[in-house]
Amino acid sequence: DWFELYNTGTDAITLSDYTVVDDTDDLEAVALPDISLEPGAFAVIYATETDPGDHYVPFKLGSSDSLTLALDGVTVDYLEWEESDAPQGYSYGAYPDGDWSVRTLSVSQGAANTDVTVFETSSVENIYITVTDEDWQDIIANAQDKEDHSATLTYKDVTLENVAFRTKGNSTLSQVATIQEGSTGYSRFSFKVDTNEYVSGQKMLNIKKLNFNNNYNDPSYMRETISYNVMRELGLAAPRISFVNLYINDELHGLYTMVEQVNEEFLEENFSNSTGDLYKPDDADNEGLVGHDLVWIDAAFDSYTAIELKTNEDTTENTALMTFLDEINNGSDYSSVIDSDAMLKYLAASTVMSNLDSYQGTLSHNYYLYEQDDLFSIIPWDFNESFGTFTMGCGDVTELYIDEPTQGALSERPLIAALLSSDENLQSYHETISELINGGDLDPAVVSASIDGFDALISASVANDPTAFYSFSQFENGQDDLLIFATERATNVQEQLDGDADASGDGSGFCADSGFPSGPPSGP
């Protein structure tokens, strides 16, 4: 066991002037070794009852424990951890990112603390779920119930017991459940793990929730990963994502994309103010198949039953949201409620990718709204049907209007209408679109390079995927289809920017609303 001290000041410190207390075991304060710690330097102190021949204190640390550092009886610093915070092979402490928040770290004795890489981008990691046979059969047979079951999770040599494991999804889940009914034992569902459901405070390397998406309706396996990467490269807050081989009860279940959950931890990582209100438009009355179009109803939050509050449930009065909805529907000072820069970048990328399984489409879902200091931005979500896969009767979405990028009337998507009503915003939006398709991440040459890179990364795992929706040849053809769409879309978008193709219509949107959710979209 060991702990490390870092001198943040400008003068050398004599550590023997300080004491450290193992609070949990109610031990007496112990003086630190006689070391002169220079500014910006590190000191590693071993915690062991036997002299290791190096600087040490005569006690051990527990898997759940705390330490207090004091000078002349006054607390200088304090660190407390739970068992899952510092698993074997990792450390736990302050991460010098400006706010000195504490988290699980990679081991870096005598050097600057370094974060743990949970979402690997250079390799396909293995992740293991263990459940009882009875629970696994219940998960398969009753997938649409999305009921939690206790499981054991192992990843990166860390094992957590008693995590909650369940199926996830809405229209995709119902489609796969239909496939399962006609194919006994078929079980390629998307899944969610919640490490905190049964054990309060438990995390997997700083993460409480993980999503395992099954790449439904995407033979290339790449749409979601490329889309999130595009959003992050624009500087937007977007979930991290990686490819994993998911094992269930020690048997390979398939190649999945592991996606970060949008929650309090996500907000802390991505926003300078992480205490704002987070909402997910998700209509429970329609089993989550539709979200909310943000059209004004009245001034009562309770009237917006399809907008679910995800944070500050006990403290917020939803005032900022109601002001936002009122302004985009009934006002004109949109900049007072919208983070225009972030919103326009999101809309530009989503539109170039013809991402109609979103706020822009007939279902008006797959997005979060986050309020930071009274300004709202969109946090993107769910891209497996981007790049033209989700059409819902819209025909050739390579020609989706950039200035009227909606399914149904533009007025029925007041956030987009408000954003694009300003000449200044429209110019900024067009500039972002142009940058994306001319050397940016949605330039066909860049998309092609991304596809090649992901092919090299995942092709072996795809070939070994025992529950794949598609054959390996369909995987290869799916990459071609993805690149063809990206190429044709970029050409059309440039024509719209140049005035050689229609960038808008008569206000009725690119195509008519299909009337969903009378039935879910067709799948593979």
C-alpha positions as semicolon CSV with decimal commas, in nm:
position;residue;x (nm);y (nm);z (nm)
1;D;0,000;0,000;0,000
2;W;0,116;0,353;-0,066
3;F;0,004;0,711;-0,095
4;E;0,159;1,003;-0,274
5;L;0,203;1,370;-0,188
6;Y;0,250;1,655;-0,432
7;N;0,380;2,001;-0,346
8;T;0,153;2,253;-0,518
9;G;0,330;2,554;-0,367
10;T;0,636;2,761;-0,453
11;D;0,853;2,671;-0,152
12;A;1,007;2,344;-0,034
13;I;0,813;2,160;0,239
14;T;0,955;1,952;0,524
15;L;0,718;1,657;0,537
16;S;0,811;1,561;0,894
17;D;0,624;1,874;1,004
18;Y;0,303;1,706;0,885
19;T;0,103;1,416;1,025
20;V;-0,122;1,167;0,854
21;V;-0,413;0,984;1,015
22;D;-0,585;0,665;0,901
23;D;-0,931;0,783;1,008
24;T;-1,124;0,467;0,934
25;D;-0,915;0,253;1,169
26;D;-0,914;0,526;1,437
27;L;-0,535;0,526;1,466
28;E;-0,312;0,789;1,623
29;A;-0,164;1,056;1,399
30;V;0,174;0,956;1,254
31;A;0,448;1,198;1,149
32;L;0,555;1,172;0,786
33;P;0,914;1,079;0,701
34;D;1,182;1,350;0,711
35;I;1,176;1,451;0,342
36;S;1,224;1,791;0,182
37;L;0,958;1,806;-0,086
38;E;1,047;2,060;-0,354
39;P;0,783;2,267;-0,542
40;G;0,617;2,055;-0,810
41;A;0,776;1,737;-0,673
42;F;0,619;1,408;-0,565
43;A;0,683;1,187;-0,262
44;V;0,568;0,825;-0,240
45;I;0,504;0,701;0,114
46;Y;0,448;0,330;0,171
47;A;0,184;0,220;0,422
48;T;0,303;-0,102;0,582
49;E;0,359;-0,240;0,929
50;T;0,701;-0,374;0,824
51;D;0,988;-0,142;0,733
52;P;1,030;-0,171;0,353
53;G;1,363;0,009;0,359
54;D;1,207;0,322;0,215
55;H;0,988;0,609;0,332
56;Y;0,683;0,465;0,509
57;V;0,421;0,497;0,783
58;P;0,349;0,199;1,014
59;F;-0,006;0,110;0,911
60;K;-0,189;-0,044;0,618
61;L;-0,462;0,101;0,399
62;G;-0,799;-0,064;0,357
63;S;-0,993;-0,125;0,037
64;S;-1,242;0,128;0,179
65;D;-1,056;0,384;0,388
66;S;-0,963;0,748;0,438
67;L;-0,654;0,957;0,516
68;T;-0,622;1,302;0,669
69;L;-0,311;1,516;0,617
70;A;-0,260;1,775;0,889
71;L;-0,018;2,051;0,989
72;D;-0,018;2,163;1,353
73;G;-0,352;1,990;1,401
74;V;-0,517;2,168;1,107
75;T;-0,639;1,957;0,815
76;V;-0,452;2,032;0,494
77;D;-0,605;1,763;0,275
78;Y;-0,838;1,464;0,305
79;L;-0,897;1,161;0,086
80;E;-1,169;0,899;0,123
81;W;-1,235;0,602;-0,104
82;E;-1,467;0,305;-0,144
83;E;-1,364;-0,040;-0,258
84;S;-1,450;0,015;-0,626
85;D;-1,260;0,347;-0,632
86;A;-0,916;0,188;-0,600
87;P;-0,926;-0,167;-0,736
88;Q;-0,607;-0,369;-0,748
89;G;-0,379;-0,242;-1,023
90;Y;-0,514;0,115;-1,005
91;S;-0,481;0,416;-0,778
92;Y;-0,718;0,688;-0,659
93;G;-0,662;1,056;-0,608
94;A;-0,686;1,411;-0,733
95;Y;-0,672;1,461;-1,107
96;P;-0,506;1,795;-1,189
97;D;-0,759;1,912;-1,447
98;G;-0,829;2,245;-1,284
99;D;-1,077;2,144;-1,015
100;W;-0,867;1,866;-0,855
101;S;-1,161;1,627;-0,847
102;V;-1,081;1,278;-0,722
103;R;-1,118;0,967;-0,932
104;T;-0,972;0,627;-1,014
105;L;-0,634;0,670;-1,184
106;S;-0,372;0,472;-1,367
107;V;-0,074;0,394;-1,145
108;S;0,193;0,665;-1,185
109;Q;0,409;0,664;-0,873
110;G;0,631;0,968;-0,848
111;A;0,478;1,136;-1,151
112;A;0,172;1,338;-1,250
113;N;-0,156;1,156;-1,202
114;T;-0,304;1,011;-1,520
115;D;-0,662;0,919;-1,599
116;V;-0,787;0,570;-1,673
117;T;-0,877;0,496;-2,035
118;V;-1,211;0,317;-2,017
119;F;-1,309;0,363;-2,381
120;E;-1,019;0,219;-2,581
121;T;-0,995;0,343;-2,940
122;S;-0,690;0,145;-3,055
123;S;-0,805;-0,205;-2,962
124;V;-1,115;-0,418;-2,915
125;E;-1,136;-0,498;-2,544
126;N;-1,312;-0,795;-2,384
127;I;-1,582;-0,736;-2,124
128;Y;-1,750;-1,010;-1,925
129;I;-2,099;-1,042;-1,777
130;T;-2,190;-1,333;-1,552
131;V;-2,551;-1,402;-1,456
132;T;-2,729;-1,711;-1,336
133;D;-2,869;-1,935;-1,609
134;E;-3,218;-1,871;-1,473
135;D;-3,176;-1,493;-1,495
136;W;-3,026;-1,514;-1,845
137;Q;-3,321;-1,715;-1,970
138;D;-3,558;-1,463;-1,812
139;I;-3,373;-1,175;-1,982
140;I;-3,412;-1,343;-2,321
141;A;-3,773;-1,449;-2,274
142;N;-3,889;-1,113;-2,137
143;A;-3,653;-0,874;-2,309
144;Q;-3,904;-0,594;-2,354
145;D;-3,963;-0,575;-1,979
146;K;-3,610;-0,431;-1,941
147;E;-3,596;-0,575;-1,590
148;D;-3,274;-0,550;-1,389
149;H;-3,093;-0,869;-1,290
150;S;-2,796;-0,901;-1,057
151;A;-2,473;-0,982;-1,242
152;T;-2,096;-0,975;-1,211
153;L;-1,901;-0,741;-1,441
154;T;-1,533;-0,784;-1,530
155;Y;-1,337;-0,535;-1,738
156;K;-0,968;-0,443;-1,751
157;D;-0,895;-0,694;-1,471
158;V;-1,149;-0,527;-1,242
159;T;-1,443;-0,732;-1,117
160;L;-1,758;-0,584;-0,965
161;E;-2,024;-0,803;-0,812
162;N;-2,394;-0,728;-0,783
163;V;-2,430;-0,487;-1,074
164;A;-2,766;-0,441;-1,247
165;F;-2,784;-0,591;-1,597
166;R;-3,078;-0,554;-1,836
167;T;-3,184;-0,510;-2,196
168;K;-3,223;-0,158;-2,337
169;G;-3,375;0,019;-2,636
170;N;-3,715;0,101;-2,776
171;S;-3,800;0,034;-3,141
172;T;-3,476;-0,160;-3,184
173;L;-3,556;-0,372;-2,880
174;S;-3,904;-0,454;-3,010
175;Q;-3,760;-0,548;-3,351
176;V;-3,497;-0,779;-3,205
177;A;-3,756;-0,930;-2,971
178;T;-3,965;-1,009;-3,278
179;I;-3,664;-1,180;-3,437
180;Q;-3,608;-1,370;-3,113
181;E;-3,964;-1,502;-3,110
182;G;-3,908;-1,662;-3,449
183;S;-3,563;-1,795;-3,367
184;T;-3,545;-1,982;-3,037
185;G;-3,264;-1,857;-2,818
186;Y;-3,172;-1,559;-3,034
187;S;-3,052;-1,292;-2,796
188;R;-2,860;-1,010;-2,968
189;F;-3,023;-0,737;-2,766
190;S;-2,864;-0,413;-2,658
191;F;-2,783;-0,407;-2,287
192;K;-2,725;-0,165;-2,001
193;V;-2,516;-0,211;-1,687
194;D;-2,569;0,000;-1,375
195;T;-2,294;-0,058;-1,120
196;N;-2,464;0,166;-0,865
197;E;-2,816;0,018;-0,861
198;Y;-2,759;-0,237;-0,586
199;V;-2,432;-0,114;-0,430
200;S;-2,442;0,258;-0,355
201;G;-2,140;0,446;-0,486
202;Q;-1,997;0,152;-0,676
203;K;-1,825;0,239;-1,006
204;M;-1,633;0,065;-1,281
205;L;-1,323;0,283;-1,324
206;N;-1,518;0,607;-1,260
207;I;-1,822;0,494;-1,461
208;K;-2,160;0,408;-1,307
209;K;-2,349;0,311;-1,622
210;L;-2,243;0,152;-1,950
211;N;-2,446;0,084;-2,263
212;F;-2,376;-0,202;-2,500
213;N;-2,533;-0,133;-2,838
214;N;-2,589;-0,414;-3,086
215;N;-2,533;-0,216;-3,412
216;Y;-2,885;-0,293;-3,528
217;N;-2,957;-0,183;-3,884
218;D;-2,591;-0,102;-3,948
219;P;-2,401;-0,373;-4,140
220;S;-2,085;-0,162;-4,122
221;Y;-2,088;-0,149;-3,737
222;M;-1,941;0,202;-3,779
223;R;-2,216;0,460;-3,809
224;E;-2,251;0,529;-3,440
225;T;-1,878;0,550;-3,373
226;I;-1,808;0,780;-3,668
227;S;-2,103;1,003;-3,575
228;Y;-1,998;1,051;-3,213
229;N;-1,642;1,118;-3,325
230;V;-1,767;1,390;-3,561
231;M;-1,956;1,555;-3,276
232;R;-1,659;1,545;-3,038
233;E;-1,421;1,680;-3,303
234;L;-1,653;1,981;-3,330
235;G;-1,589;2,043;-2,961
236;L;-1,932;1,923;-2,851
237;A;-2,011;1,720;-2,542
238;A;-2,081;1,372;-2,678
239;P;-2,060;1,027;-2,521
240;R;-1,737;0,834;-2,554
241;I;-1,759;0,506;-2,741
242;S;-1,548;0,200;-2,814
243;F;-1,578;-0,149;-2,958
244;V;-1,588;-0,444;-2,719
245;N;-1,626;-0,817;-2,746
246;L;-1,909;-0,888;-2,504
247;Y;-1,894;-1,221;-2,323
248;I;-2,194;-1,354;-2,132
249;N;-2,130;-1,644;-1,895
250;D;-1,784;-1,692;-2,051
251;E;-1,923;-1,732;-2,404
252;L;-1,862;-1,471;-2,674
253;H;-2,193;-1,300;-2,734
254;G;-2,087;-1,056;-3,005
255;L;-1,905;-0,741;-3,110
256;Y;-2,081;-0,444;-2,948
257;T;-2,026;-0,071;-2,923
258;M;-1,986;0,040;-2,563
259;V;-2,133;0,387;-2,513
260;E;-2,097;0,625;-2,222
261;Q;-2,415;0,713;-2,034
262;V;-2,528;1,077;-2,023
263;N;-2,564;1,141;-1,649
264;E;-2,410;1,342;-1,366
265;E;-2,064;1,195;-1,425
266;F;-2,085;1,282;-1,794
267;L;-2,181;1,641;-1,709
268;E;-1,888;1,672;-1,469
269;E;-1,648;1,557;-1,740
270;N;-1,786;1,780;-2,016
271;F;-1,921;2,106;-1,872
272;S;-1,765;2,377;-1,659
273;N;-2,098;2,398;-1,476
274;S;-2,227;2,047;-1,418
275;T;-2,511;2,144;-1,186
276;G;-2,763;2,245;-1,453
277;D;-3,086;2,069;-1,545
278;L;-3,061;1,769;-1,778
279;Y;-3,366;1,653;-1,974
280;K;-3,436;1,364;-2,207
281;P;-3,745;1,395;-2,429
282;D;-3,875;1,039;-2,407
283;D;-4,249;0,970;-2,417
284;A;-4,329;0,681;-2,183
285;D;-4,687;0,667;-2,314
286;N;-4,543;0,559;-2,649
287;E;-4,290;0,320;-2,485
288;G;-4,011;0,569;-2,549
289;L;-4,050;0,546;-2,926
290;V;-4,103;0,920;-2,960
291;G;-3,955;1,218;-2,785
292;H;-4,083;1,574;-2,791
293;D;-4,094;1,834;-3,068
294;L;-4,058;2,123;-2,815
295;V;-4,373;2,287;-2,946
296;W;-4,531;2,517;-2,687
297;I;-4,824;2,376;-2,491
298;D;-4,858;2,607;-2,189
299;A;-4,653;2,742;-1,899
300;A;-4,683;2,430;-1,678
301;F;-4,395;2,181;-1,685
302;D;-4,638;1,899;-1,600
303;S;-4,800;1,949;-1,942
304;Y;-4,479;1,830;-2,112
305;T;-4,507;1,467;-2,007
306;A;-4,265;1,353;-2,277
307;I;-3,980;1,564;-2,138
308;E;-3,815;1,372;-1,856
309;L;-3,598;1,549;-1,599
310;K;-3,278;1,353;-1,534
311;T;-3,100;1,568;-1,271
312;N;-3,194;1,803;-0,987
313;E;-3,526;1,622;-0,946
314;D;-3,571;1,745;-0,589
315;T;-3,452;2,103;-0,634
316;T;-3,534;2,249;-0,974
317;E;-3,854;2,433;-1,054
318;N;-3,787;2,386;-1,428
319;T;-3,796;2,762;-1,474
320;A;-3,509;2,767;-1,724
321;L;-3,677;2,503;-1,941
322;M;-4,010;2,685;-1,947
323;T;-3,834;3,011;-2,040
324;F;-3,649;2,824;-2,316
325;L;-3,968;2,672;-2,458
326;D;-4,152;3,002;-2,440
327;E;-3,872;3,191;-2,614
328;I;-3,816;2,950;-2,906
329;N;-4,190;2,929;-2,970
330;N;-4,319;3,275;-2,885
331;G;-4,023;3,510;-2,856
332;S;-3,740;3,648;-3,065
333;D;-3,441;3,675;-2,829
334;Y;-3,327;3,320;-2,892
335;S;-2,966;3,388;-2,795
336;S;-3,079;3,442;-2,437
337;V;-3,180;3,076;-2,400
338;I;-2,972;2,887;-2,661
339;D;-2,602;2,809;-2,671
340;S;-2,615;2,900;-3,039
341;D;-2,259;2,798;-3,124
342;A;-2,299;2,447;-2,984
343;M;-2,652;2,401;-3,120
344;L;-2,555;2,511;-3,471
345;K;-2,256;2,275;-3,478
346;Y;-2,475;1,986;-3,368
347;L;-2,739;2,068;-3,629
348;A;-2,477;2,106;-3,904
349;A;-2,323;1,764;-3,837
350;S;-2,658;1,590;-3,786
351;T;-2,794;1,740;-4,109
352;V;-2,491;1,646;-4,320
353;M;-2,524;1,290;-4,187
354;S;-2,899;1,295;-4,273
355;N;-2,961;1,185;-3,917
356;L;-3,341;1,174;-3,914
357;D;-3,363;0,934;-3,619
358;S;-3,333;1,248;-3,408
359;Y;-3,511;1,571;-3,316
360;Q;-3,520;1,649;-3,689
361;G;-3,724;1,342;-3,779
362;T;-4,079;1,236;-3,724
363;L;-4,000;1,078;-3,385
364;S;-3,826;1,392;-3,248
365;H;-3,617;1,185;-3,008
366;N;-3,260;1,062;-2,941
367;Y;-3,127;1,379;-2,782
368;Y;-3,073;1,532;-2,442
369;L;-3,122;1,896;-2,349
370;Y;-2,877;2,041;-2,098
371;E;-2,908;2,380;-1,932
372;Q;-2,587;2,550;-1,830
373;D;-2,631;2,896;-1,678
374;D;-2,976;2,932;-1,843
375;L;-2,843;2,844;-2,192
376;F;-2,952;2,515;-2,348
377;S;-2,749;2,286;-2,571
378;I;-2,817;1,944;-2,722
379;I;-2,625;1,637;-2,615
380;P;-2,640;1,390;-2,906
381;W;-2,759;1,033;-2,862
382;D;-2,807;0,715;-3,069
383;F;-2,656;0,723;-3,419
384;N;-2,677;0,364;-3,543
385;E;-2,915;0,480;-3,819
386;S;-2,728;0,792;-3,926
387;F;-2,584;0,834;-4,277
388;G;-2,918;0,777;-4,448
389;T;-3,031;0,447;-4,293
390;F;-3,337;0,597;-4,124
391;T;-3,566;0,733;-4,397
392;M;-3,924;0,673;-4,274
393;G;-4,073;0,730;-4,619
394;C;-3,853;1,030;-4,699
395;G;-3,705;0,878;-5,013
396;D;-3,353;0,985;-5,110
397;V;-3,220;1,160;-4,800
398;T;-2,891;1,241;-4,973
399;E;-3,087;1,548;-5,083
400;L;-3,211;1,648;-4,736
401;Y;-3,247;2,026;-4,728
402;I;-2,980;2,194;-4,519
403;D;-3,196;2,499;-4,442
404;E;-3,514;2,302;-4,380
405;P;-3,371;1,972;-4,250
406;T;-3,689;1,834;-4,098
407;Q;-3,938;1,559;-4,156
408;G;-4,261;1,752;-4,137
409;A;-4,308;2,127;-4,116
410;L;-4,017;2,337;-3,997
411;S;-4,258;2,517;-3,762
412;E;-4,313;2,185;-3,584
413;R;-3,945;2,186;-3,487
414;P;-3,931;2,531;-3,323
415;L;-3,574;2,489;-3,197
416;I;-3,443;2,451;-3,553
417;A;-3,670;2,725;-3,681
418;A;-3,540;2,960;-3,412
419;L;-3,177;2,870;-3,473
420;L;-3,194;2,930;-3,847
421;S;-3,407;3,245;-3,832
422;S;-3,103;3,468;-3,788
423;D;-2,886;3,560;-4,088
424;E;-2,581;3,553;-3,862
425;N;-2,665;3,203;-3,737
426;L;-2,740;3,081;-4,088
427;Q;-2,401;3,202;-4,209
428;S;-2,222;3,035;-3,917
429;Y;-2,420;2,715;-3,980
430;H;-2,326;2,713;-4,349
431;E;-1,961;2,774;-4,262
432;T;-1,958;2,475;-4,028
433;I;-2,123;2,258;-4,293
434;S;-1,865;2,366;-4,550
435;E;-1,580;2,292;-4,311
436;L;-1,722;1,947;-4,236
437;I;-1,739;1,836;-4,600
438;N;-1,424;2,014;-4,720
439;G;-1,138;1,865;-4,524
440;G;-1,341;1,806;-4,209
441;D;-1,462;1,479;-4,061
442;L;-1,745;1,445;-4,316
443;D;-1,523;1,502;-4,618
444;P;-1,559;1,175;-4,816
445;A;-1,180;1,125;-4,812
446;V;-1,177;1,155;-4,433
447;V;-1,478;0,925;-4,398
448;S;-1,302;0,674;-4,622
449;A;-0,993;0,685;-4,402
450;S;-1,210;0,639;-4,091
451;I;-1,380;0,339;-4,246
452;D;-1,045;0,183;-4,337
453;G;-0,916;0,239;-3,985
454;F;-1,220;0,084;-3,821
455;D;-1,215;-0,206;-4,066
456;A;-0,859;-0,288;-3,960
457;L;-0,965;-0,261;-3,596
458;I;-1,284;-0,469;-3,594
459;S;-1,292;-0,697;-3,901
460;A;-1,153;-0,998;-3,713
461;S;-1,409;-0,950;-3,437
462;V;-1,689;-0,913;-3,693
463;A;-1,582;-1,239;-3,859
464;N;-1,603;-1,412;-3,518
465;D;-1,930;-1,249;-3,409
466;P;-2,164;-1,542;-3,328
467;T;-2,487;-1,337;-3,317
468;A;-2,423;-1,089;-3,601
469;F;-2,726;-0,952;-3,783
470;Y;-2,531;-0,968;-4,109
471;S;-2,281;-1,188;-4,291
472;F;-1,919;-1,083;-4,325
473;S;-1,974;-0,997;-4,692
474;Q;-2,264;-0,772;-4,587
475;F;-2,027;-0,607;-4,339
476;E;-1,786;-0,533;-4,623
477;N;-2,063;-0,415;-4,853
478;G;-2,201;-0,204;-4,568
479;Q;-1,877;-0,010;-4,559
480;D;-1,909;0,059;-4,932
481;D;-2,269;0,175;-4,886
482;L;-2,166;0,404;-4,602
483;L;-1,894;0,568;-4,812
484;I;-2,119;0,598;-5,117
485;F;-2,380;0,777;-4,908
486;A;-2,122;1,009;-4,748
487;T;-1,983;1,093;-5,093
488;E;-2,318;1,159;-5,257
489;R;-2,438;1,354;-4,956
490;A;-2,131;1,579;-4,953
491;T;-2,176;1,649;-5,325
492;N;-2,540;1,744;-5,278
493;V;-2,469;1,958;-4,972
494;Q;-2,204;2,151;-5,165
495;E;-2,455;2,206;-5,445
496;Q;-2,701;2,344;-5,190
497;L;-2,436;2,576;-5,047
498;D;-2,352;2,694;-5,400
499;G;-2,718;2,752;-5,489
500;D;-2,720;2,474;-5,750
501;A;-2,968;2,261;-5,553
502;D;-3,262;2,346;-5,330
503;A;-3,159;2,415;-4,971
504;S;-3,517;2,465;-4,850
505;G;-3,876;2,416;-4,956
506;D;-4,202;2,588;-4,874
507;G;-4,181;2,537;-4,498
508;S;-4,336;2,190;-4,499
509;G;-4,001;2,021;-4,446
510;F;-3,802;1,790;-4,668
511;C;-4,068;1,522;-4,650
512;A;-4,400;1,462;-4,482
513;D;-4,441;1,327;-4,132
514;S;-4,509;0,953;-4,161
515;G;-4,746;0,938;-3,866
516;F;-4,528;0,704;-3,658
517;P;-4,559;0,553;-3,394
518;S;-4,845;0,350;-3,540
519;G;-4,572;0,094;-3,618
520;P;-4,195;0,081;-3,570
521;P;-3,955;0,129;-3,860
522;S;-3,846;-0,176;-4,052
523;G;-3,512;-0,334;-3,966
524;P;-3,269;-0,579;-4,121
